[in-house]
Amino acid sequence: TYNRAHFIVETLLSIQNQDFKEWECIIIDDGGTDDTKDIIKVILDNDIRFRFLIRDKRYKKGLAGCRNCGLDKANGEYIIFFDDDDIIHPQNLSISLNCLETSKKDFCHYAKSPFINVPPVLNNEQVVSEIKAVTIKDIQDIVTQKIGLASCTVLWKRRCFIDNKFNEELLYAEEWECYTRIILENKKGVQINSILYFNRKHPNSNTAQFYDNNIIRRKSKRDAILLNLQNVYSKGLLSQKLLKYFIQIAYNFRELNLIDD
């Protein structure tokens, strides 16, 4: 979290409201200057499942560093990353965990839905009516994000991150690069159609900044594109369709000389 005292309580309450109760929530503060810790003090004091930590200086500032810090502090067998301005369905953990354990796979990817200003009413029960396998054979759909493994829409087995931490040089698209690496290591998962995550749309989000041509976010996406291209190529999986995709996307970054690279 970083200076999101105005959003984070709603996020934490949606986690606290899970029908599956055996979890820990590690909150990593990225050096914020607002009153986040004071705002959430009542939650921290009354629910020992929440832990508030300042990002260790061994990890670089940013989402990637905070997630890596959280990974190293986590005790559980399963991992989900949540952003500090979003909301999760009360059945998020129970549904995704059940699908993961039943399928005996490495991860479960669920659906998300955006909202603006007013959080959705979460009193409806989600039903899993569609389950699809996700493997390295789907690498094209993962790289092109037809299968959108967004940062907070996957329940992972912790073992997926033993040799795959987030690249802390990336300040945008870090999950796209990291998750692609995990799939390229032949980790297998399931995709379900249940909407278990609700992402808030607002002008200060990293995604909004990227589409507003923020140079830091655009450079990070450029670097992530190059890394994914190299990673796919190193596994001998750079098909003609994927090569065409990388060339097409490169034209959007002409000011950063991606074509020349």
mmCIF file with all atom_site columns, C-alpha atoms in Angstrom, residues 50-166:
data_model
loop_
_atom_site.group_PDB
_atom_site.id
_atom_site.type_symbol
_atom_site.label_atom_id
_atom_site.label_alt_id
_atom_site.label_comp_id
_atom_site.label_asym_id
_atom_site.label_entity_id
_atom_site.label_seq_id
_atom_site.pdbx_PDB_ins_code
_atom_site.Cartn_x
_atom_site.Cartn_y
_atom_site.Cartn_z
_atom_site.occupancy
_atom_site.B_iso_or_equiv
_atom_site.pdbx_formal_charge
_atom_site.auth_seq_id
_atom_site.auth_comp_id
_atom_site.auth_asym_id
_atom_site.auth_atom_id
_atom_site.pdbx_PDB_model_num
ATOM 1   C CA . PHE A 1 50  ? -3.635  -8.781  9.732   1.00 0.00 ? 50  PHE A CA 1
ATOM 2   C CA . ARG A 1 51  ? 0.013   -7.740  9.903   1.00 0.00 ? 51  ARG A CA 1
ATOM 3   C CA . PHE A 1 52  ? 1.269   -4.257  9.012   1.00 0.00 ? 52  PHE A CA 1
ATOM 4   C CA . LEU A 1 53  ? 4.906   -4.019  7.906   1.00 0.00 ? 53  LEU A CA 1
ATOM 5   C CA . ILE A 1 54  ? 7.084   -1.322  6.387   1.00 0.00 ? 54  ILE A CA 1
ATOM 6   C CA . ARG A 1 55  ? 8.838   -2.496  3.209   1.00 0.00 ? 55  ARG A CA 1
ATOM 7   C CA . ASP A 1 56  ? 12.307  -3.716  4.119   1.00 0.00 ? 56  ASP A CA 1
ATOM 8   C CA . LYS A 1 57  ? 15.001  -1.595  2.465   1.00 0.00 ? 57  LYS A CA 1
ATOM 9   C CA . ARG A 1 58  ? 16.439  -4.726  0.870   1.00 0.00 ? 58  ARG A CA 1
ATOM 10  C CA . TYR A 1 59  ? 13.515  -4.527  -1.540  1.00 0.00 ? 59  TYR A CA 1
ATOM 11  C CA . LYS A 1 60  ? 13.161  -1.725  -4.050  1.00 0.00 ? 60  LYS A CA 1
ATOM 12  C CA . LYS A 1 61  ? 10.319  0.762   -3.839  1.00 0.00 ? 61  LYS A CA 1
ATOM 13  C CA . GLY A 1 62  ? 7.298   -0.180  -5.919  1.00 0.00 ? 62  GLY A CA 1
ATOM 14  C CA . LEU A 1 63  ? 4.754   -2.951  -6.333  1.00 0.00 ? 63  LEU A CA 1
ATOM 15  C CA . ALA A 1 64  ? 7.351   -5.564  -7.273  1.00 0.00 ? 64  ALA A CA 1
ATOM 16  C CA . GLY A 1 65  ? 9.514   -4.915  -4.226  1.00 0.00 ? 65  GLY A CA 1
ATOM 17  C CA . CYS A 1 66  ? 6.522   -4.903  -1.893  1.00 0.00 ? 66  CYS A CA 1
ATOM 18  C CA . ARG A 1 67  ? 5.179   -8.158  -3.303  1.00 0.00 ? 67  ARG A CA 1
ATOM 19  C CA . ASN A 1 68  ? 8.576   -9.810  -2.977  1.00 0.00 ? 68  ASN A CA 1
ATOM 20  C CA . CYS A 1 69  ? 8.797   -8.582  0.604   1.00 0.00 ? 69  CYS A CA 1
ATOM 21  C CA . GLY A 1 70  ? 5.350   -10.026 1.309   1.00 0.00 ? 70  GLY A CA 1
ATOM 22  C CA . LEU A 1 71  ? 6.290   -13.330 -0.309  1.00 0.00 ? 71  LEU A CA 1
ATOM 23  C CA . ASP A 1 72  ? 9.287   -13.664 1.982   1.00 0.00 ? 72  ASP A CA 1
ATOM 24  C CA . LYS A 1 73  ? 7.187   -12.861 5.063   1.00 0.00 ? 73  LYS A CA 1
ATOM 25  C CA . ALA A 1 74  ? 4.254   -15.139 4.208   1.00 0.00 ? 74  ALA A CA 1
ATOM 26  C CA . ASN A 1 75  ? 3.672   -18.374 6.110   1.00 0.00 ? 75  ASN A CA 1
ATOM 27  C CA . GLY A 1 76  ? 0.964   -19.969 4.000   1.00 0.00 ? 76  GLY A CA 1
ATOM 28  C CA . GLU A 1 77  ? 1.003   -22.620 1.308   1.00 0.00 ? 77  GLU A CA 1
ATOM 29  C CA . TYR A 1 78  ? -1.057  -20.395 -1.000  1.00 0.00 ? 78  TYR A CA 1
ATOM 30  C CA . ILE A 1 79  ? -0.582  -16.801 -2.144  1.00 0.00 ? 79  ILE A CA 1
ATOM 31  C CA . ILE A 1 80  ? -2.869  -14.081 -3.537  1.00 0.00 ? 80  ILE A CA 1
ATOM 32  C CA . PHE A 1 81  ? -1.815  -10.482 -4.145  1.00 0.00 ? 81  PHE A CA 1
ATOM 33  C CA . PHE A 1 82  ? -4.370  -7.743  -3.477  1.00 0.00 ? 82  PHE A CA 1
ATOM 34  C CA . ASP A 1 83  ? -4.138  -4.061  -4.335  1.00 0.00 ? 83  ASP A CA 1
ATOM 35  C CA . ASP A 1 84  ? -5.010  -1.454  -1.728  1.00 0.00 ? 84  ASP A CA 1
ATOM 36  C CA . ASP A 1 85  ? -7.865  0.159   -3.662  1.00 0.00 ? 85  ASP A CA 1
ATOM 37  C CA . ASP A 1 86  ? -9.879  -2.873  -4.790  1.00 0.00 ? 86  ASP A CA 1
ATOM 38  C CA . ILE A 1 87  ? -12.567 -5.157  -3.355  1.00 0.00 ? 87  ILE A CA 1
ATOM 39  C CA . ILE A 1 88  ? -12.821 -8.950  -3.253  1.00 0.00 ? 88  ILE A CA 1
ATOM 40  C CA . HIS A 1 89  ? -15.892 -11.158 -3.218  1.00 0.00 ? 89  HIS A CA 1
ATOM 41  C CA . PRO A 1 90  ? -16.592 -12.872 0.149   1.00 0.00 ? 90  PRO A CA 1
ATOM 42  C CA . GLN A 1 91  ? -16.188 -16.257 -1.551  1.00 0.00 ? 91  GLN A CA 1
ATOM 43  C CA . ASN A 1 92  ? -12.865 -15.356 -3.170  1.00 0.00 ? 92  ASN A CA 1
ATOM 44  C CA . LEU A 1 93  ? -10.757 -17.679 -1.040  1.00 0.00 ? 93  LEU A CA 1
ATOM 45  C CA . SER A 1 94  ? -13.230 -20.525 -0.592  1.00 0.00 ? 94  SER A CA 1
ATOM 46  C CA . ILE A 1 95  ? -14.043 -20.879 -4.296  1.00 0.00 ? 95  ILE A CA 1
ATOM 47  C CA . SER A 1 96  ? -10.521 -20.462 -5.664  1.00 0.00 ? 96  SER A CA 1
ATOM 48  C CA . LEU A 1 97  ? -8.997  -22.716 -3.004  1.00 0.00 ? 97  LEU A CA 1
ATOM 49  C CA . ASN A 1 98  ? -11.576 -25.449 -3.588  1.00 0.00 ? 98  ASN A CA 1
ATOM 50  C CA . CYS A 1 99  ? -10.954 -25.337 -7.359  1.00 0.00 ? 99  CYS A CA 1
ATOM 51  C CA . LEU A 1 100 ? -7.213  -25.458 -6.838  1.00 0.00 ? 100 LEU A CA 1
ATOM 52  C CA . GLU A 1 101 ? -7.278  -28.367 -4.422  1.00 0.00 ? 101 GLU A CA 1
ATOM 53  C CA . THR A 1 102 ? -9.833  -30.313 -6.493  1.00 0.00 ? 102 THR A CA 1
ATOM 54  C CA . SER A 1 103 ? -7.863  -29.865 -9.713  1.00 0.00 ? 103 SER A CA 1
ATOM 55  C CA . LYS A 1 104 ? -4.484  -30.481 -8.024  1.00 0.00 ? 104 LYS A CA 1
ATOM 56  C CA . LYS A 1 105 ? -2.945  -27.736 -10.168 1.00 0.00 ? 105 LYS A CA 1
ATOM 57  C CA . ASP A 1 106 ? -0.519  -24.910 -9.404  1.00 0.00 ? 106 ASP A CA 1
ATOM 58  C CA . PHE A 1 107 ? -2.869  -21.932 -9.680  1.00 0.00 ? 107 PHE A CA 1
ATOM 59  C CA . CYS A 1 108 ? -6.502  -20.850 -10.078 1.00 0.00 ? 108 CYS A CA 1
ATOM 60  C CA . HIS A 1 109 ? -7.368  -17.831 -12.224 1.00 0.00 ? 109 HIS A CA 1
ATOM 61  C CA . TYR A 1 110 ? -10.740 -16.170 -11.650 1.00 0.00 ? 110 TYR A CA 1
ATOM 62  C CA . ALA A 1 111 ? -12.626 -13.296 -13.291 1.00 0.00 ? 111 ALA A CA 1
ATOM 63  C CA . LYS A 1 112 ? -12.724 -9.621  -12.285 1.00 0.00 ? 112 LYS A CA 1
ATOM 64  C CA . SER A 1 113 ? -15.088 -6.713  -12.844 1.00 0.00 ? 113 SER A CA 1
ATOM 65  C CA . PRO A 1 114 ? -14.310 -2.960  -12.699 1.00 0.00 ? 114 PRO A CA 1
ATOM 66  C CA . PHE A 1 115 ? -16.154 -0.284  -10.739 1.00 0.00 ? 115 PHE A CA 1
ATOM 67  C CA . ILE A 1 116 ? -15.967 3.487   -10.348 1.00 0.00 ? 116 ILE A CA 1
ATOM 68  C CA . ASN A 1 117 ? -16.539 5.338   -7.055  1.00 0.00 ? 117 ASN A CA 1
ATOM 69  C CA . VAL A 1 118 ? -19.204 3.103   -5.476  1.00 0.00 ? 118 VAL A CA 1
ATOM 70  C CA . PRO A 1 119 ? -18.085 -0.452  -4.553  1.00 0.00 ? 119 PRO A CA 1
ATOM 71  C CA . PRO A 1 120 ? -20.354 -3.246  -5.790  1.00 0.00 ? 120 PRO A CA 1
ATOM 72  C CA . VAL A 1 121 ? -22.909 -4.925  -3.547  1.00 0.00 ? 121 VAL A CA 1
ATOM 73  C CA . LEU A 1 122 ? -21.475 -8.368  -2.807  1.00 0.00 ? 122 LEU A CA 1
ATOM 74  C CA . ASN A 1 123 ? -24.453 -10.312 -1.530  1.00 0.00 ? 123 ASN A CA 1
ATOM 75  C CA . ASN A 1 124 ? -24.828 -12.667 -4.484  1.00 0.00 ? 124 ASN A CA 1
ATOM 76  C CA . GLU A 1 125 ? -23.387 -16.169 -4.425  1.00 0.00 ? 125 GLU A CA 1
ATOM 77  C CA . GLN A 1 126 ? -20.904 -16.990 -7.137  1.00 0.00 ? 126 GLN A CA 1
ATOM 78  C CA . VAL A 1 127 ? -21.210 -20.350 -8.867  1.00 0.00 ? 127 VAL A CA 1
ATOM 79  C CA . VAL A 1 128 ? -18.417 -22.008 -10.834 1.00 0.00 ? 128 VAL A CA 1
ATOM 80  C CA . SER A 1 129 ? -20.012 -23.111 -14.083 1.00 0.00 ? 129 SER A CA 1
ATOM 81  C CA . GLU A 1 130 ? -16.935 -23.239 -16.299 1.00 0.00 ? 130 GLU A CA 1
ATOM 82  C CA . ILE A 1 131 ? -13.448 -24.612 -15.646 1.00 0.00 ? 131 ILE A CA 1
ATOM 83  C CA . LYS A 1 132 ? -10.695 -24.576 -18.255 1.00 0.00 ? 132 LYS A CA 1
ATOM 84  C CA . ALA A 1 133 ? -7.133  -25.842 -18.054 1.00 0.00 ? 133 ALA A CA 1
ATOM 85  C CA . VAL A 1 134 ? -4.290  -23.328 -18.441 1.00 0.00 ? 134 VAL A CA 1
ATOM 86  C CA . THR A 1 135 ? -0.873  -24.690 -19.424 1.00 0.00 ? 135 THR A CA 1
ATOM 87  C CA . ILE A 1 136 ? 2.246   -23.729 -21.331 1.00 0.00 ? 136 ILE A CA 1
ATOM 88  C CA . LYS A 1 137 ? 0.290   -24.612 -24.475 1.00 0.00 ? 137 LYS A CA 1
ATOM 89  C CA . ASP A 1 138 ? -1.678  -21.419 -23.832 1.00 0.00 ? 138 ASP A CA 1
ATOM 90  C CA . ILE A 1 139 ? 1.428   -19.230 -23.751 1.00 0.00 ? 139 ILE A CA 1
ATOM 91  C CA . GLN A 1 140 ? 0.274   -17.224 -26.760 1.00 0.00 ? 140 GLN A CA 1
ATOM 92  C CA . ASP A 1 141 ? -3.021  -16.308 -25.076 1.00 0.00 ? 141 ASP A CA 1
ATOM 93  C CA . ILE A 1 142 ? -1.177  -15.482 -21.838 1.00 0.00 ? 142 ILE A CA 1
ATOM 94  C CA . VAL A 1 143 ? 1.413   -13.228 -23.498 1.00 0.00 ? 143 VAL A CA 1
ATOM 95  C CA . THR A 1 144 ? -1.241  -11.443 -25.577 1.00 0.00 ? 144 THR A CA 1
ATOM 96  C CA . GLN A 1 145 ? -3.413  -11.285 -22.435 1.00 0.00 ? 145 GLN A CA 1
ATOM 97  C CA . LYS A 1 146 ? -6.358  -13.023 -24.020 1.00 0.00 ? 146 LYS A CA 1
ATOM 98  C CA . ILE A 1 147 ? -6.057  -15.005 -20.794 1.00 0.00 ? 147 ILE A CA 1
ATOM 99  C CA . GLY A 1 148 ? -5.669  -12.026 -18.476 1.00 0.00 ? 148 GLY A CA 1
ATOM 100 C CA . LEU A 1 149 ? -3.608  -13.175 -15.507 1.00 0.00 ? 149 LEU A CA 1
ATOM 101 C CA . ALA A 1 150 ? -3.941  -9.836  -13.743 1.00 0.00 ? 150 ALA A CA 1
ATOM 102 C CA . SER A 1 151 ? -1.929  -9.207  -10.597 1.00 0.00 ? 151 SER A CA 1
ATOM 103 C CA . CYS A 1 152 ? -4.805  -9.927  -8.219  1.00 0.00 ? 152 CYS A CA 1
ATOM 104 C CA . THR A 1 153 ? -6.900  -12.521 -10.062 1.00 0.00 ? 153 THR A CA 1
ATOM 105 C CA . VAL A 1 154 ? -4.868  -15.634 -9.296  1.00 0.00 ? 154 VAL A CA 1
ATOM 106 C CA . LEU A 1 155 ? -4.556  -17.922 -6.293  1.00 0.00 ? 155 LEU A CA 1
ATOM 107 C CA . TRP A 1 156 ? -1.082  -19.489 -6.482  1.00 0.00 ? 156 TRP A CA 1
ATOM 108 C CA . LYS A 1 157 ? 0.594   -22.344 -4.751  1.00 0.00 ? 157 LYS A CA 1
ATOM 109 C CA . ARG A 1 158 ? 3.510   -20.781 -2.965  1.00 0.00 ? 158 ARG A CA 1
ATOM 110 C CA . ARG A 1 159 ? 5.972   -23.082 -4.739  1.00 0.00 ? 159 ARG A CA 1
ATOM 111 C CA . CYS A 1 160 ? 5.376   -21.162 -7.991  1.00 0.00 ? 160 CYS A CA 1
ATOM 112 C CA . PHE A 1 161 ? 7.462   -18.310 -6.560  1.00 0.00 ? 161 PHE A CA 1
ATOM 113 C CA . ILE A 1 162 ? 10.438  -20.295 -5.271  1.00 0.00 ? 162 ILE A CA 1
ATOM 114 C CA . ASP A 1 163 ? 12.476  -19.365 -8.356  1.00 0.00 ? 163 ASP A CA 1
ATOM 115 C CA . ASN A 1 164 ? 10.212  -16.648 -9.749  1.00 0.00 ? 164 ASN A CA 1
ATOM 116 C CA . LYS A 1 165 ? 10.141  -13.388 -7.837  1.00 0.00 ? 165 LYS A CA 1
ATOM 117 C CA . PHE A 1 166 ? 8.918   -10.121 -9.315  1.00 0.00 ? 166 PHE A CA 1
#
